[in-house]
Each structure stands twice: as structure tokens, then as C-alpha cells.
Amino acid sequence: MLLGVNIDHVATLRNARGGVEPDVIKAARICNDAGANSITTHLREDRRHINDMDVELISKLPRTVLNLEMAMTDEMKSIAMRIMPHSVCIVPEKRQELTTEGGLDVHGQLERACSFVKPLLAAGIEVSFFIDPDISQVSAAAKTGAQFIELHTGRYSEEFGGEKEQQTFEDLKGAAVFAQNLGLKVNAGHGLNYQNVKRMKEIPNLHELNIGHSIISRAVFVGLKQAVMEMKELVI
Ligand code: PXP
């Protein structure tokens, strides 16, 4: 499995003081050196952490595979078409939420999703939809022409160690296998940490995990390079 490191929260820390430290670009370089297979950033409508300049600079970094998370808006589409990241992951976005709380409803807006991804795919950008482990959402994502889905692991992460862990895990596994049978490649992420990530290996053929908060949190104590290396060890 590949490891994508989400560095949004390096920018959260920087923005807490409105200055330039910690340097987000340096963070991307360190993650690369520690073995990250891609760097993920979520350019939010309110720019609460990552900003346009960050994305621009990361996209130009040598040896860097940029995965741009973004909402399904015209503004984000034109940014992606200009910056040309390796991949985009289309996520739902609400202004008030602390983080991306659930998956995108692709099923309920299939026509819009299809026309949204068309120019991105035509430009050679890989497209992924961030969805809940729900069969109707997986089927809809497959109809858009996107090559990937990213399964939202938030419920599994919340239930980990509790009564509903197994059920939420089976939901993920079932959705992943169903998606792969439709020809989709499957990524996963949200809320994964150094403990609950281990079960991701039980899901066959997961392509990549995107992990942010737990790695940046661990980095406070052991440094970013070490935190990424430890996660990479668990994901491989
Ligand atoms: N994948 C997606 C699509 C996300 O929106 C996020 C959070 O920004 C993540 C993965 C990473 O989640 P976490 O920070 O909880 O590891």
C-alpha cells in the first residue's frame, strides 16, 4: 500500500500566528524524504489552512506527487486545471465543519459529477471521489469515469476498539471489493492513526491511504521524518 501524507495541519499551525513557520514546503520535502508516496492538501473554500501559494509551490517541487483535495466547485476546477496536480480527490465541504465529516453524495448529483470530472480526466489528472462505504455511492462513482474512490474511514476510526468496529470494518471491506469489481482503484482515509491503520492491510488491494492529523500530531513529539517513517512501516 502507498502512503499519502496530508500536510494541511502544518499550515494550520503556521496560520495560528499568521507568519511563515512552520514552512509547509519544507514539510512536503521532509515527507518525501521519509518515504511518503504522495503529498495531499485540501484547498478549502475558506483557505483555513492550505492556501493557493502553498498548492502552487508544492506542485512544482521535484519528486512530488500532489494529490489535491477539493470541493466540486468551478473555482476549484479552474485551479486544478491551472496547477495540474497528479490527482484530485473531490470532497464535500461545509464551512462550519471541523474536518470533512462524511463522504460526497455522488449518487444524488451524478450528472453534475460526470460533467465536473470530464475536463479533469481529459487533461490527464487522476480523479477520485471521497465517499462513504456505501454501495450506491460506489456505483455512482464508477459511472463518472473516475479511476479512483477514496473510502471515508471516519466511522471505522471512531468505532475502533468498540462494539461496532467489526461492522464498520466489514462495510469498508465490502465497499472496497465491490468497487474493485467495477474496475475502480480504491484509496482510504480519515481518522486513521498508528493503531487503527493496521487493519487496513486486511482489505485486499487497497491502493493508498491518506493520513494527516495523526502523523502531524506524532511529529510534535518525534519529528516529522520519524512520524512519517513509522507510519510508512505500518502501511507497507
Ligand atoms: N482523506 C480525505 C479525503 C480528507 O478530507 C482527509 C482530511 O482532510 C484525510 C484523508 C485525512 O484525514 P486525517 O487528517 O484524519 O488523517
Short mmCIF file of C-alpha atoms and ligand atoms in Angstrom, two decimals:
data_model
loop_
_atom_site.label_atom_id
_atom_site.label_comp_id
_atom_site.label_asym_id
_atom_site.label_seq_id
_atom_site.Cartn_x
_atom_site.Cartn_y
_atom_site.Cartn_z
CA MET A 1 0.00 0.00 0.00
CA LEU A 2 1.09 3.55 -0.68
CA LEU A 3 1.09 6.33 1.89
CA GLY A 4 -0.15 9.81 1.08
CA VAL A 5 0.63 12.34 3.80
CA ASN A 6 -1.83 15.17 4.30
CA ILE A 7 0.09 18.24 5.46
CA ASP A 8 -2.87 20.58 5.96
CA HIS A 9 -2.21 20.82 9.68
CA VAL A 10 1.31 22.12 9.19
CA ALA A 11 -0.48 25.07 7.59
CA THR A 12 -3.00 25.17 10.46
CA LEU A 13 -0.11 25.69 12.86
CA ARG A 14 1.51 28.30 10.62
CA ASN A 15 -1.76 30.21 10.28
CA ALA A 16 -2.26 30.25 14.06
CA ARG A 17 0.29 33.08 14.12
CA GLY A 18 -0.19 34.35 10.60
CA GLY A 19 3.52 34.04 9.81
CA VAL A 20 5.61 31.65 7.76
CA GLU A 21 6.51 28.97 10.32
CA PRO A 22 6.35 26.03 10.18
CA ASP A 23 7.22 26.03 6.48
CA VAL A 24 4.70 23.91 4.58
CA ILE A 25 7.02 23.38 1.63
CA LYS A 26 9.80 22.15 3.89
CA ALA A 27 7.25 19.77 5.43
CA ALA A 28 6.40 18.38 1.99
CA ARG A 29 10.10 17.81 1.30
CA ILE A 30 10.61 16.02 4.61
CA CYS A 31 7.60 13.78 3.97
CA ASN A 32 9.00 12.90 0.55
CA ASP A 33 12.40 12.08 2.05
CA ALA A 34 10.76 9.92 4.72
CA GLY A 35 9.04 7.80 2.07
CA ALA A 36 5.65 9.41 1.50
CA ASN A 37 4.31 8.36 -1.89
CA SER A 38 2.25 11.49 -2.29
CA ILE A 39 1.54 14.80 -0.60
CA THR A 40 -2.11 15.62 -0.02
CA THR A 41 -3.51 19.08 0.61
CA HIS A 42 -7.10 20.22 0.89
CA LEU A 43 -7.53 23.68 -0.56
CA ARG A 44 -10.71 24.72 1.22
CA GLU A 45 -13.03 27.45 0.07
CA ASP A 46 -12.23 29.44 3.25
CA ARG A 47 -8.44 28.74 2.95
CA ARG A 48 -8.36 27.93 6.66
CA HIS A 49 -5.07 26.05 6.35
CA ILE A 50 -3.51 25.40 2.93
CA ASN A 51 -3.56 28.41 0.61
CA ASP A 52 -3.20 28.90 -3.13
CA MET A 53 0.50 29.71 -2.94
CA ASP A 54 1.20 26.51 -0.94
CA VAL A 55 -0.50 24.37 -3.57
CA GLU A 56 1.30 26.16 -6.37
CA LEU A 57 4.71 25.66 -4.73
CA ILE A 58 4.10 22.02 -3.79
CA SER A 59 3.02 21.28 -7.35
CA LYS A 60 6.42 22.50 -8.54
CA LEU A 61 8.50 20.58 -6.01
CA PRO A 62 10.70 17.93 -7.61
CA ARG A 63 9.82 14.27 -6.92
CA THR A 64 6.45 15.28 -5.55
CA VAL A 65 3.17 13.61 -6.34
CA LEU A 66 0.50 16.15 -5.43
CA ASN A 67 -2.97 14.93 -4.55
CA LEU A 68 -5.27 17.95 -4.37
CA GLU A 69 -8.41 17.55 -2.30
CA MET A 70 -11.09 19.96 -3.36
CA ALA A 71 -14.79 20.67 -3.40
CA MET A 72 -16.84 20.27 -6.57
CA THR A 73 -16.85 23.97 -7.48
CA ASP A 74 -15.92 25.91 -10.61
CA GLU A 75 -13.26 27.81 -8.68
CA MET A 76 -11.50 24.60 -7.64
CA LYS A 77 -11.80 23.10 -11.09
CA SER A 78 -10.06 26.05 -12.68
CA ILE A 79 -7.30 25.96 -10.04
CA ALA A 80 -6.75 22.26 -10.71
CA MET A 81 -6.67 22.80 -14.46
CA ARG A 82 -4.03 25.50 -14.00
CA ILE A 83 -1.87 23.69 -11.44
CA MET A 84 -2.28 20.22 -12.92
CA PRO A 85 -1.81 18.06 -9.81
CA HIS A 86 -1.16 14.37 -10.30
CA SER A 87 -4.59 13.65 -8.86
CA VAL A 88 -7.61 15.35 -7.39
CA CYS A 89 -9.86 13.94 -4.72
CA ILE A 90 -13.30 15.50 -4.80
CA VAL A 91 -14.67 16.02 -1.31
CA PRO A 92 -17.79 17.55 0.22
CA GLU A 93 -17.22 20.79 2.07
CA LYS A 94 -19.21 22.65 4.66
CA ARG A 95 -17.97 25.92 6.10
CA GLN A 96 -18.84 25.10 9.71
CA GLU A 97 -17.31 21.62 9.87
CA LEU A 98 -14.05 20.99 11.73
CA THR A 99 -12.98 18.45 9.13
CA THR A 100 -14.52 16.55 6.21
CA GLU A 101 -17.32 14.87 8.14
CA GLY A 102 -18.76 12.49 5.58
CA GLY A 103 -18.37 11.35 2.02
CA LEU A 104 -19.59 13.18 -1.06
CA ASP A 105 -23.08 12.36 -2.31
CA VAL A 106 -22.16 11.32 -5.85
CA HIS A 107 -25.35 9.25 -6.27
CA GLY A 108 -27.57 12.27 -5.63
CA GLN A 109 -25.77 14.51 -8.14
CA LEU A 110 -24.49 12.05 -10.69
CA GLU A 111 -24.99 14.24 -13.75
CA ARG A 112 -23.15 17.14 -12.16
CA ALA A 113 -20.34 14.84 -11.02
CA CYS A 114 -19.95 13.41 -14.53
CA SER A 115 -19.66 16.80 -16.18
CA PHE A 116 -17.38 18.10 -13.41
CA VAL A 117 -14.76 15.38 -13.86
CA LYS A 118 -14.79 15.25 -17.66
CA PRO A 119 -12.30 18.10 -18.32
CA LEU A 120 -10.08 16.96 -15.43
CA LEU A 121 -9.84 13.45 -16.84
CA ALA A 122 -9.33 14.78 -20.36
CA ALA A 123 -6.42 16.87 -19.04
CA GLY A 124 -4.78 13.70 -17.68
CA ILE A 125 -5.47 14.34 -13.99
CA GLU A 126 -6.42 11.24 -12.00
CA VAL A 127 -9.78 11.69 -10.32
CA SER A 128 -11.02 10.22 -7.08
CA PHE A 129 -14.30 10.69 -5.19
CA PHE A 130 -14.23 10.70 -1.40
CA ILE A 131 -17.28 8.64 -0.48
CA ASP A 132 -18.75 6.68 2.38
CA PRO A 133 -18.54 2.87 2.14
CA ASP A 134 -21.98 2.71 0.57
CA ILE A 135 -22.77 0.58 -2.48
CA SER A 136 -24.94 3.20 -4.18
CA GLN A 137 -22.16 5.80 -3.86
CA VAL A 138 -19.56 3.37 -5.20
CA SER A 139 -21.78 2.51 -8.19
CA ALA A 140 -22.35 6.18 -8.92
CA ALA A 141 -18.62 6.98 -8.70
CA ALA A 142 -17.89 4.20 -11.20
CA LYS A 143 -20.33 5.76 -13.67
CA THR A 144 -18.49 9.10 -13.68
CA GLY A 145 -15.36 7.72 -15.35
CA ALA A 146 -13.20 8.49 -12.30
CA GLN A 147 -10.44 5.92 -11.86
CA PHE A 148 -10.41 6.04 -8.05
CA ILE A 149 -12.55 6.29 -4.99
CA GLU A 150 -11.31 7.13 -1.52
CA LEU A 151 -13.35 5.41 1.15
CA HIS A 152 -14.11 7.54 4.21
CA THR A 153 -12.69 5.62 7.18
CA GLY A 154 -14.09 8.05 9.75
CA ARG A 155 -16.79 5.75 11.15
CA TYR A 156 -14.37 2.81 11.39
CA SER A 157 -11.83 5.04 13.14
CA GLU A 158 -14.41 6.30 15.62
CA GLU A 159 -15.66 2.79 16.39
CA PHE A 160 -12.20 1.22 16.58
CA GLY A 161 -11.83 -0.81 19.76
CA GLY A 162 -15.58 -0.74 20.35
CA GLU A 163 -18.59 -2.93 19.63
CA LYS A 164 -19.12 -1.58 16.14
CA GLU A 165 -15.53 -1.86 14.97
CA GLN A 166 -16.12 -5.11 13.11
CA GLN A 167 -19.27 -3.89 11.39
CA THR A 168 -17.68 -0.64 10.24
CA PHE A 169 -14.62 -2.56 9.09
CA GLU A 170 -16.78 -5.02 7.09
CA ASP A 171 -18.56 -2.05 5.49
CA LEU A 172 -15.22 -0.73 4.27
CA LYS A 173 -14.02 -4.09 3.05
CA GLY A 174 -17.28 -4.84 1.26
CA ALA A 175 -17.32 -1.46 -0.45
CA ALA A 176 -13.67 -1.82 -1.49
CA VAL A 177 -14.19 -5.26 -3.06
CA PHE A 178 -17.39 -4.09 -4.77
CA ALA A 179 -15.55 -1.07 -6.20
CA GLN A 180 -12.63 -3.13 -7.41
CA ASN A 181 -15.03 -5.47 -9.20
CA LEU A 182 -16.33 -2.40 -11.05
CA GLY A 183 -12.78 -1.57 -12.11
CA LEU A 184 -12.15 1.22 -9.61
CA LYS A 185 -8.92 1.63 -7.69
CA VAL A 186 -9.54 2.16 -4.01
CA ASN A 187 -7.87 4.53 -1.57
CA ALA A 188 -8.95 5.15 2.01
CA GLY A 189 -8.50 7.73 4.69
CA HIS A 190 -9.75 9.92 7.51
CA GLY A 191 -9.13 9.41 11.19
CA LEU A 192 -6.53 6.70 10.63
CA ASN A 193 -3.81 6.52 13.27
CA TYR A 194 -0.91 4.31 14.33
CA GLN A 195 -3.27 1.74 15.87
CA ASN A 196 -6.34 1.53 13.66
CA VAL A 197 -4.33 1.69 10.42
CA LYS A 198 -3.13 -1.89 10.91
CA ARG A 199 -6.45 -3.43 9.88
CA MET A 200 -6.33 -1.67 6.51
CA LYS A 201 -4.00 -4.45 5.39
CA GLU A 202 -6.90 -6.90 5.74
CA ILE A 203 -8.67 -5.12 2.88
CA PRO A 204 -7.43 -6.61 -0.39
CA ASN A 205 -5.64 -4.39 -2.91
CA LEU A 206 -6.06 -1.02 -1.24
CA HIS A 207 -4.00 1.36 -3.34
CA GLU A 208 -3.18 4.24 -0.99
CA LEU A 209 -4.00 5.55 2.47
CA ASN A 210 -4.22 9.30 3.02
CA ILE A 211 -3.31 10.23 6.55
CA GLY A 212 -2.83 13.64 8.10
CA HIS A 213 -3.80 14.51 11.64
CA SER A 214 -2.24 11.55 13.43
CA ILE A 215 1.09 11.94 11.61
CA ILE A 216 1.34 15.68 12.23
CA SER A 217 0.36 15.09 15.87
CA ARG A 218 3.05 12.45 16.32
CA ALA A 219 5.54 14.75 14.61
CA VAL A 220 5.23 17.17 17.55
CA PHE A 221 6.98 14.56 19.71
CA VAL A 222 9.26 12.64 17.37
CA GLY A 223 9.74 14.95 14.39
CA LEU A 224 8.03 14.79 11.01
CA LYS A 225 10.50 12.49 9.32
CA GLN A 226 10.27 9.89 12.08
CA ALA A 227 6.47 10.17 12.25
CA VAL A 228 6.14 9.53 8.51
CA MET A 229 8.67 6.68 8.60
CA GLU A 230 6.81 4.97 11.44
CA MET A 231 3.51 5.20 9.56
CA LYS A 232 5.10 4.02 6.34
CA GLU A 233 6.38 0.96 8.17
CA LEU A 234 2.80 0.11 9.23
CA VAL A 235 1.32 0.71 5.80
CA ILE A 236 3.81 -1.21 3.64
N1 PXP B 1 -8.72 11.94 3.06
C1 PXP B 1 -9.58 12.98 2.87
C2 PXP B 1 -10.38 13.00 1.62
C3 PXP B 1 -9.68 14.01 3.81
O1 PXP B 1 -10.54 15.03 3.60
C4 PXP B 1 -8.86 13.98 4.95
C5 PXP B 1 -8.92 15.09 5.94
O2 PXP B 1 -8.59 16.29 5.35
C6 PXP B 1 -7.96 12.91 5.08
C7 PXP B 1 -7.93 11.89 4.15
C8 PXP B 1 -7.01 12.81 6.24
O3 PXP B 1 -7.72 12.68 7.43
P1 PXP B 1 -6.93 12.74 8.80
O4 PXP B 1 -6.35 14.11 8.91
O5 PXP B 1 -7.98 12.45 9.82
O6 PXP B 1 -5.86 11.68 8.73
#
